[in-house]
């Protein structure tokens, strides 16, 4: 798993791009990457913790997993925890890029596609439907 984060203070964006497999054995590095990005957001907002005050207004969190090649249940658990941590800061997590079909299917099967705060993250973009399985 390759996780690259970007913080743009001028645009008030925090982005995470994931590439490669993101299976159970990648849960700890993924959680560490999210914790690092959250700490950077907190520092940029000039606060010490997740208070969700006015300084968080206008900030956006973006996840790009269009280059992922595999997924395990731990990915969904860590992503749900990150989304909750962002929510406590007054930030919603949105997706950039396409959702790989295997990820969409895994989210549906695991129930994370219907989880509050995550359903838009794991749904195909408007107007794009996943290919039918034979």
Coordinates of C-alpha atoms in Angstrom, one line a residue:
X1 CA 0.0 0.0 0.0
X2 CA 1.2 3.5 -0.9
X3 CA -0.5 6.3 1.0
X4 CA 0.4 9.9 0.0
X5 CA -1.2 12.8 1.8
X6 CA -1.3 16.5 0.8
X7 CA -2.3 19.4 2.9
X8 CA -3.1 22.7 1.1
X9 CA -3.7 25.4 3.7
X10 CA -4.5 28.1 1.2
X11 CA -7.3 25.9 -0.3
X12 CA -8.2 24.3 3.1
X13 CA -7.9 20.8 1.7
X14 CA -6.5 17.6 3.2
X15 CA -6.1 14.8 0.7
X16 CA -5.1 11.2 0.9
X17 CA -4.2 9.1 -2.2
X18 CA -4.0 5.4 -1.9
X19 CA -2.5 3.1 -4.4
X20 CA -1.8 -0.7 -4.6
X21 CA -3.4 -3.3 -2.3
X22 CA -5.0 -2.2 1.0
X23 CA -5.5 -5.4 2.8
X24 CA -5.6 -6.4 6.5
X25 CA -1.9 -6.3 6.8
X26 CA -1.9 -2.6 5.7
X27 CA -4.3 -1.5 8.4
X28 CA -1.6 -0.1 10.8
X29 CA 0.2 1.9 8.1
X30 CA -3.1 3.2 6.8
X31 CA -4.2 4.3 10.3
X32 CA -0.8 5.9 10.8
X33 CA -1.2 7.8 7.6
X34 CA -4.6 9.1 8.6
X35 CA -3.3 10.1 12.1
X36 CA -0.5 12.0 10.5
X37 CA -2.9 13.8 8.2
X38 CA -5.3 14.6 11.0
X39 CA -2.4 16.1 13.1
X40 CA -1.4 18.2 10.1
X41 CA -5.0 19.5 9.7
X42 CA -5.2 20.3 13.5
X43 CA -1.9 22.2 13.3
X44 CA -2.9 24.1 10.2
X45 CA -6.2 25.0 11.8
X46 CA -4.3 26.3 14.9
X47 CA -5.9 24.0 17.4
X48 CA -4.8 21.2 19.6
X49 CA -7.6 18.7 19.1
X50 CA -10.9 17.8 17.4
X51 CA -13.1 20.6 18.7
X52 CA -14.9 21.4 15.4
X53 CA -15.0 25.1 16.0
X54 CA -15.2 27.9 13.4
X55 CA -11.6 27.4 12.3
X56 CA -12.7 24.1 10.7
X57 CA -15.2 25.8 8.4
X58 CA -14.4 25.6 4.8
X59 CA -12.0 22.7 5.2
X60 CA -12.5 19.7 2.9
X61 CA -11.1 16.1 3.2
X62 CA -10.6 14.1 0.0
X63 CA -9.8 10.5 -0.5
X64 CA -8.6 9.1 -3.8
X65 CA -8.5 5.3 -4.1
X66 CA -8.8 5.1 -7.9
X67 CA -5.3 3.4 -8.0
X68 CA -6.0 0.7 -5.3
X69 CA -5.6 -2.9 -6.5
X70 CA -7.0 -4.8 -3.6
X71 CA -9.0 -4.3 -0.4
X72 CA -9.6 -6.0 2.9
X73 CA -12.2 -5.4 5.6
X74 CA -9.6 -3.5 7.7
X75 CA -9.5 -0.8 5.0
X76 CA -13.2 -0.1 5.6
X77 CA -12.8 -0.1 9.4
X78 CA -9.9 2.3 9.3
X79 CA -11.6 4.6 6.7
X80 CA -14.8 4.7 8.8
X81 CA -12.7 5.7 11.9
X82 CA -11.0 8.4 9.9
X83 CA -14.3 9.7 8.6
X84 CA -15.6 9.9 12.2
X85 CA -12.5 11.7 13.3
X86 CA -12.9 14.2 10.4
X87 CA -16.6 14.6 11.3
X88 CA -15.7 15.6 14.8
X89 CA -13.5 18.3 13.3
X90 CA -16.5 19.5 11.2
X91 CA -15.1 18.0 8.0
X92 CA -16.8 15.5 5.6
X93 CA -14.8 12.9 3.7
X94 CA -15.4 12.9 0.0
X95 CA -14.0 10.9 -2.9
X96 CA -11.9 12.1 -5.8
X97 CA -11.5 9.9 -8.9
X98 CA -13.3 6.8 -9.8
X99 CA -14.1 3.9 -7.5
X100 CA -12.7 0.6 -8.6
X101 CA -15.4 -2.1 -9.2
X102 CA -13.9 -4.5 -6.6
X103 CA -13.9 -1.7 -4.0
X104 CA -17.6 -0.8 -4.8
X105 CA -18.6 -4.5 -4.5
X106 CA -16.6 -5.1 -1.3
X107 CA -18.2 -2.0 0.3
X108 CA -21.7 -3.3 -0.7
X109 CA -21.0 -6.8 0.6
X110 CA -19.5 -5.6 3.9
X111 CA -22.3 -3.1 4.5
X112 CA -20.0 0.0 4.5
X113 CA -21.6 1.2 1.3
X114 CA -24.7 2.0 3.4
X115 CA -23.0 3.3 6.4
X116 CA -23.8 6.9 7.4
X117 CA -21.1 9.3 6.3
X118 CA -19.6 6.7 3.9
X119 CA -22.3 5.8 1.4
X120 CA -21.3 8.6 -1.0
X121 CA -17.7 7.6 -0.7
X122 CA -18.3 4.1 -2.0
X123 CA -21.0 4.8 -4.6
X124 CA -20.3 5.1 -8.3
X125 CA -20.3 8.7 -9.5
X126 CA -23.7 10.1 -10.7
X127 CA -24.5 8.7 -14.1
X128 CA -21.9 5.9 -13.9
X129 CA -23.2 2.4 -13.0
X130 CA -20.9 -0.4 -12.2
X131 CA -20.6 -3.0 -15.0
X132 CA -23.0 -5.9 -14.8
X133 CA -21.6 -9.3 -13.8
X134 CA -22.2 -12.1 -16.2

